[in-house]
């Protein structure tokens, strides 16, 4: 059984993962609106991954005899001024999520909750990858700059994500 404090903290993380899904879906929709189908596809797959993250914690709460409480999901913004700005936001958002996961790990340590600590290790590793992928794309966009042809090439490359 998890403590009420941990239950509340994990429920909040379910909400933040669902917000991440919402944010990336908004980014996908934005890219659709500017006809960058590859970026749109990348974001849509990312949104799906975030739903999976939320459900992983959701299932864990239930497995440990806790209660899932779904909270309001705030609406993300809908427009960005450039592909670079979108990915800058992805990177900083993922850094925030990493800090949240680390906060949960700290709480698990404080509560001597070994099972939750173990479950969270998957997320600790996942965040390393999430930050790496976002920062790589930020750098790629910086390299291609405002050259439209190069940006469309990058769009095509990101569209290969499965
Ligand atoms: Fe679920 Fe992108 O962190």
PDB file of C-alpha atoms and ligand atoms in Angstrom:
ATOM      1  CA  UNK A   1       0.000   0.000   0.000  1.00  0.00           C
ATOM      2  CA  UNK A   2       1.291   3.456  -0.843  1.00  0.00           C
ATOM      3  CA  UNK A   3       0.993   6.363   1.576  1.00  0.00           C
ATOM      4  CA  UNK A   4      -1.597   9.074   0.984  1.00  0.00           C
ATOM      5  CA  UNK A   5       1.238  11.537   0.331  1.00  0.00           C
ATOM      6  CA  UNK A   6       2.716   9.288  -2.334  1.00  0.00           C
ATOM      7  CA  UNK A   7      -0.731   8.571  -3.806  1.00  0.00           C
ATOM      8  CA  UNK A   8      -1.354  12.295  -4.165  1.00  0.00           C
ATOM      9  CA  UNK A   9       2.085  12.929  -5.678  1.00  0.00           C
ATOM     10  CA  UNK A  10       1.676  10.091  -8.197  1.00  0.00           C
ATOM     11  CA  UNK A  11      -1.808  11.302  -9.152  1.00  0.00           C
ATOM     12  CA  UNK A  12      -0.313  14.712  -9.833  1.00  0.00           C
ATOM     13  CA  UNK A  13       2.305  13.092 -12.056  1.00  0.00           C
ATOM     14  CA  UNK A  14      -0.455  11.249 -13.992  1.00  0.00           C
ATOM     15  CA  UNK A  15      -1.919  14.696 -14.628  1.00  0.00           C
ATOM     16  CA  UNK A  16       1.428  16.155 -15.742  1.00  0.00           C
ATOM     17  CA  UNK A  17       2.019  13.251 -18.144  1.00  0.00           C
ATOM     18  CA  UNK A  18      -1.471  13.760 -19.600  1.00  0.00           C
ATOM     19  CA  UNK A  19      -0.719  17.481 -19.891  1.00  0.00           C
ATOM     20  CA  UNK A  20       2.482  16.535 -21.771  1.00  0.00           C
ATOM     21  CA  UNK A  21       0.348  14.459 -24.157  1.00  0.00           C
ATOM     22  CA  UNK A  22      -1.980  17.442 -24.587  1.00  0.00           C
ATOM     23  CA  UNK A  23       0.938  19.817 -25.187  1.00  0.00           C
ATOM     24  CA  UNK A  24       2.501  17.575 -27.837  1.00  0.00           C
ATOM     25  CA  UNK A  25      -0.856  17.046 -29.510  1.00  0.00           C
ATOM     26  CA  UNK A  26      -1.248  20.846 -29.667  1.00  0.00           C
ATOM     27  CA  UNK A  27       2.223  21.034 -31.222  1.00  0.00           C
ATOM     28  CA  UNK A  28       1.240  18.314 -33.701  1.00  0.00           C
ATOM     29  CA  UNK A  29      -1.862  20.250 -34.655  1.00  0.00           C
ATOM     30  CA  UNK A  30       0.246  23.407 -35.035  1.00  0.00           C
ATOM     31  CA  UNK A  31       2.638  21.626 -37.412  1.00  0.00           C
ATOM     32  CA  UNK A  32      -0.327  20.258 -39.396  1.00  0.00           C
ATOM     33  CA  UNK A  33      -1.576  23.833 -39.779  1.00  0.00           C
ATOM     34  CA  UNK A  34       1.747  24.945 -41.286  1.00  0.00           C
ATOM     35  CA  UNK A  35       1.964  21.863 -43.493  1.00  0.00           C
ATOM     36  CA  UNK A  36       4.951  20.279 -41.777  1.00  0.00           C
ATOM     37  CA  UNK A  37       3.662  16.741 -41.754  1.00  0.00           C
ATOM     38  CA  UNK A  38       6.859  15.088 -40.507  1.00  0.00           C
ATOM     39  CA  UNK A  39       7.091  17.264 -37.397  1.00  0.00           C
ATOM     40  CA  UNK A  40       3.350  16.739 -36.882  1.00  0.00           C
ATOM     41  CA  UNK A  41       3.776  12.963 -36.985  1.00  0.00           C
ATOM     42  CA  UNK A  42       6.741  13.071 -34.583  1.00  0.00           C
ATOM     43  CA  UNK A  43       4.673  15.101 -32.109  1.00  0.00           C
ATOM     44  CA  UNK A  44       1.655  12.826 -32.419  1.00  0.00           C
ATOM     45  CA  UNK A  45       3.786   9.780 -31.601  1.00  0.00           C
ATOM     46  CA  UNK A  46       5.280  11.738 -28.689  1.00  0.00           C
ATOM     47  CA  UNK A  47       1.775  12.522 -27.420  1.00  0.00           C
ATOM     48  CA  UNK A  48       0.952   8.813 -27.485  1.00  0.00           C
ATOM     49  CA  UNK A  49       4.102   8.020 -25.507  1.00  0.00           C
ATOM     50  CA  UNK A  50       3.043  10.518 -22.866  1.00  0.00           C
ATOM     51  CA  UNK A  51      -0.342   8.819 -22.560  1.00  0.00           C
ATOM     52  CA  UNK A  52       1.544   5.564 -22.023  1.00  0.00           C
ATOM     53  CA  UNK A  53       3.629   7.242 -19.278  1.00  0.00           C
ATOM     54  CA  UNK A  54       0.436   8.428 -17.573  1.00  0.00           C
ATOM     55  CA  UNK A  55      -1.112   4.961 -17.745  1.00  0.00           C
ATOM     56  CA  UNK A  56       2.034   3.334 -16.372  1.00  0.00           C
ATOM     57  CA  UNK A  57       1.702   5.411 -13.186  1.00  0.00           C
ATOM     58  CA  UNK A  58      -2.102   5.027 -13.205  1.00  0.00           C
ATOM     59  CA  UNK A  59      -1.745   1.222 -13.235  1.00  0.00           C
ATOM     60  CA  UNK A  60       0.926   1.357 -10.549  1.00  0.00           C
ATOM     61  CA  UNK A  61      -1.328   3.363  -8.190  1.00  0.00           C
ATOM     62  CA  UNK A  62      -4.049   0.728  -8.595  1.00  0.00           C
ATOM     63  CA  UNK A  63      -1.631  -2.177  -8.176  1.00  0.00           C
ATOM     64  CA  UNK A  64      -0.479  -0.703  -4.863  1.00  0.00           C
ATOM     65  CA  UNK A  65      -4.040  -0.391  -3.559  1.00  0.00           C
ATOM     66  CA  UNK A  66      -4.244   3.360  -4.118  1.00  0.00           C
ATOM     67  CA  UNK A  67      -6.987   5.411  -5.744  1.00  0.00           C
ATOM     68  CA  UNK A  68      -6.560   7.207  -9.033  1.00  0.00           C
ATOM     69  CA  UNK A  69      -7.922  10.772  -8.969  1.00  0.00           C
ATOM     70  CA  UNK A  70      -8.027  12.444 -12.345  1.00  0.00           C
ATOM     71  CA  UNK A  71      -7.451  16.183 -12.139  1.00  0.00           C
ATOM     72  CA  UNK A  72      -8.212  18.977 -14.608  1.00  0.00           C
ATOM     73  CA  UNK A  73      -5.795  19.128 -17.533  1.00  0.00           C
ATOM     74  CA  UNK A  74      -4.853  22.680 -18.406  1.00  0.00           C
ATOM     75  CA  UNK A  75      -5.182  23.759 -22.022  1.00  0.00           C
ATOM     76  CA  UNK A  76      -1.849  24.157 -23.825  1.00  0.00           C
ATOM     77  CA  UNK A  77      -1.190  27.043 -26.181  1.00  0.00           C
ATOM     78  CA  UNK A  78      -1.986  26.490 -29.843  1.00  0.00           C
ATOM     79  CA  UNK A  79       0.493  28.523 -31.909  1.00  0.00           C
ATOM     80  CA  UNK A  80       4.262  28.912 -32.087  1.00  0.00           C
ATOM     81  CA  UNK A  81       6.301  31.318 -34.198  1.00  0.00           C
ATOM     82  CA  UNK A  82       8.763  28.728 -35.548  1.00  0.00           C
ATOM     83  CA  UNK A  83       9.753  25.061 -35.439  1.00  0.00           C
ATOM     84  CA  UNK A  84      12.756  26.100 -33.351  1.00  0.00           C
ATOM     85  CA  UNK A  85      10.500  27.712 -30.737  1.00  0.00           C
ATOM     86  CA  UNK A  86       8.401  24.547 -30.541  1.00  0.00           C
ATOM     87  CA  UNK A  87      11.397  22.329 -29.864  1.00  0.00           C
ATOM     88  CA  UNK A  88      12.925  24.813 -27.403  1.00  0.00           C
ATOM     89  CA  UNK A  89       9.680  24.420 -25.473  1.00  0.00           C
ATOM     90  CA  UNK A  90       9.780  20.625 -25.763  1.00  0.00           C
ATOM     91  CA  UNK A  91      13.286  20.618 -24.305  1.00  0.00           C
ATOM     92  CA  UNK A  92      12.477  22.925 -21.410  1.00  0.00           C
ATOM     93  CA  UNK A  93       9.234  21.033 -20.739  1.00  0.00           C
ATOM     94  CA  UNK A  94      11.117  17.722 -20.560  1.00  0.00           C
ATOM     95  CA  UNK A  95      13.634  19.280 -18.156  1.00  0.00           C
ATOM     96  CA  UNK A  96      10.704  20.258 -15.926  1.00  0.00           C
ATOM     97  CA  UNK A  97       9.295  16.715 -16.125  1.00  0.00           C
ATOM     98  CA  UNK A  98      12.718  15.334 -15.156  1.00  0.00           C
ATOM     99  CA  UNK A  99      12.712  17.569 -12.072  1.00  0.00           C
ATOM    100  CA  UNK A 100       9.216  16.275 -11.170  1.00  0.00           C
ATOM    101  CA  UNK A 101      10.333  12.643 -11.524  1.00  0.00           C
ATOM    102  CA  UNK A 102      13.392  13.341  -9.379  1.00  0.00           C
ATOM    103  CA  UNK A 103      11.103  14.945  -6.785  1.00  0.00           C
ATOM    104  CA  UNK A 104       9.053  11.745  -6.701  1.00  0.00           C
ATOM    105  CA  UNK A 105      12.226   9.667  -6.289  1.00  0.00           C
ATOM    106  CA  UNK A 106      13.250  11.916  -3.379  1.00  0.00           C
ATOM    107  CA  UNK A 107       9.831  11.356  -1.796  1.00  0.00           C
ATOM    108  CA  UNK A 108      10.111   7.571  -2.274  1.00  0.00           C
ATOM    109  CA  UNK A 109      13.504   7.646  -0.548  1.00  0.00           C
ATOM    110  CA  UNK A 110      12.156   9.801   2.287  1.00  0.00           C
ATOM    111  CA  UNK A 111       9.231   7.401   2.804  1.00  0.00           C
ATOM    112  CA  UNK A 112      11.468   4.317   2.398  1.00  0.00           C
ATOM    113  CA  UNK A 113       9.020   3.229  -0.318  1.00  0.00           C
ATOM    114  CA  UNK A 114      11.249   0.797  -2.192  1.00  0.00           C
ATOM    115  CA  UNK A 115       8.583  -0.402  -4.642  1.00  0.00           C
ATOM    116  CA  UNK A 116       7.781   3.122  -5.824  1.00  0.00           C
ATOM    117  CA  UNK A 117      11.500   3.911  -5.981  1.00  0.00           C
ATOM    118  CA  UNK A 118      11.961   0.880  -8.247  1.00  0.00           C
ATOM    119  CA  UNK A 119       8.983   1.793 -10.474  1.00  0.00           C
ATOM    120  CA  UNK A 120      10.345   5.328 -10.885  1.00  0.00           C
ATOM    121  CA  UNK A 121      13.734   4.130 -12.133  1.00  0.00           C
ATOM    122  CA  UNK A 122      12.105   3.432 -15.521  1.00  0.00           C
ATOM    123  CA  UNK A 123      11.079   7.098 -15.654  1.00  0.00           C
ATOM    124  CA  UNK A 124      14.514   8.327 -14.571  1.00  0.00           C
ATOM    125  CA  UNK A 125      16.060   6.496 -17.545  1.00  0.00           C
ATOM    126  CA  UNK A 126      13.260   7.549 -19.883  1.00  0.00           C
ATOM    127  CA  UNK A 127      13.836  11.226 -19.016  1.00  0.00           C
ATOM    128  CA  UNK A 128      17.504  10.946 -19.992  1.00  0.00           C
ATOM    129  CA  UNK A 129      16.339   9.821 -23.441  1.00  0.00           C
ATOM    130  CA  UNK A 130      13.532  12.374 -23.651  1.00  0.00           C
ATOM    131  CA  UNK A 131      15.925  15.235 -22.939  1.00  0.00           C
ATOM    132  CA  UNK A 132      18.530  13.854 -25.325  1.00  0.00           C
ATOM    133  CA  UNK A 133      16.059  13.535 -28.227  1.00  0.00           C
ATOM    134  CA  UNK A 134      14.652  17.028 -27.679  1.00  0.00           C
ATOM    135  CA  UNK A 135      18.071  18.650 -27.411  1.00  0.00           C
ATOM    136  CA  UNK A 136      19.311  16.850 -30.543  1.00  0.00           C
ATOM    137  CA  UNK A 137      16.386  18.244 -32.543  1.00  0.00           C
ATOM    138  CA  UNK A 138      16.909  21.735 -31.070  1.00  0.00           C
ATOM    139  CA  UNK A 139      20.519  21.567 -32.304  1.00  0.00           C
ATOM    140  CA  UNK A 140      19.553  20.223 -35.728  1.00  0.00           C
ATOM    141  CA  UNK A 141      17.084  23.078 -36.203  1.00  0.00           C
ATOM    142  CA  UNK A 142      19.779  25.558 -35.130  1.00  0.00           C
ATOM    143  CA  UNK A 143      22.140  24.121 -37.760  1.00  0.00           C
ATOM    144  CA  UNK A 144      19.603  24.327 -40.609  1.00  0.00           C
ATOM    145  CA  UNK A 145      18.501  27.799 -39.446  1.00  0.00           C
ATOM    146  CA  UNK A 146      15.912  29.527 -41.591  1.00  0.00           C
ATOM    147  CA  UNK A 147      16.754  27.722 -44.812  1.00  0.00           C
ATOM    148  CA  UNK A 148      13.319  26.459 -45.816  1.00  0.00           C
ATOM    149  CA  UNK A 149      14.615  23.590 -47.989  1.00  0.00           C
ATOM    150  CA  UNK A 150      16.750  22.270 -45.136  1.00  0.00           C
ATOM    151  CA  UNK A 151      13.867  22.587 -42.670  1.00  0.00           C
ATOM    152  CA  UNK A 152      11.657  20.534 -44.981  1.00  0.00           C
ATOM    153  CA  UNK A 153      14.410  17.911 -45.207  1.00  0.00           C
ATOM    154  CA  UNK A 154      14.426  17.738 -41.394  1.00  0.00           C
ATOM    155  CA  UNK A 155      10.635  17.533 -41.466  1.00  0.00           C
ATOM    156  CA  UNK A 156      10.926  14.571 -43.817  1.00  0.00           C
ATOM    157  CA  UNK A 157      13.515  12.888 -41.559  1.00  0.00           C
ATOM    158  CA  UNK A 158      11.430  13.295 -38.386  1.00  0.00           C
ATOM    159  CA  UNK A 159       8.410  11.960 -40.259  1.00  0.00           C
ATOM    160  CA  UNK A 160      10.170   8.580 -40.403  1.00  0.00           C
ATOM    161  CA  UNK A 161       9.593   8.055 -36.682  1.00  0.00           C
ATOM    162  CA  UNK A 162       7.475   4.954 -36.011  1.00  0.00           C
TER     163      UNK A 162
HETATM  164 FE1  LIG B   1       6.598  11.614 -19.868  1.00  0.00          FE
HETATM  165 FE2  LIG B   1       8.128  13.305 -21.922  1.00  0.00          FE
HETATM  166  O1  LIG B   1       7.956  12.747 -20.191  1.00  0.00           O
END
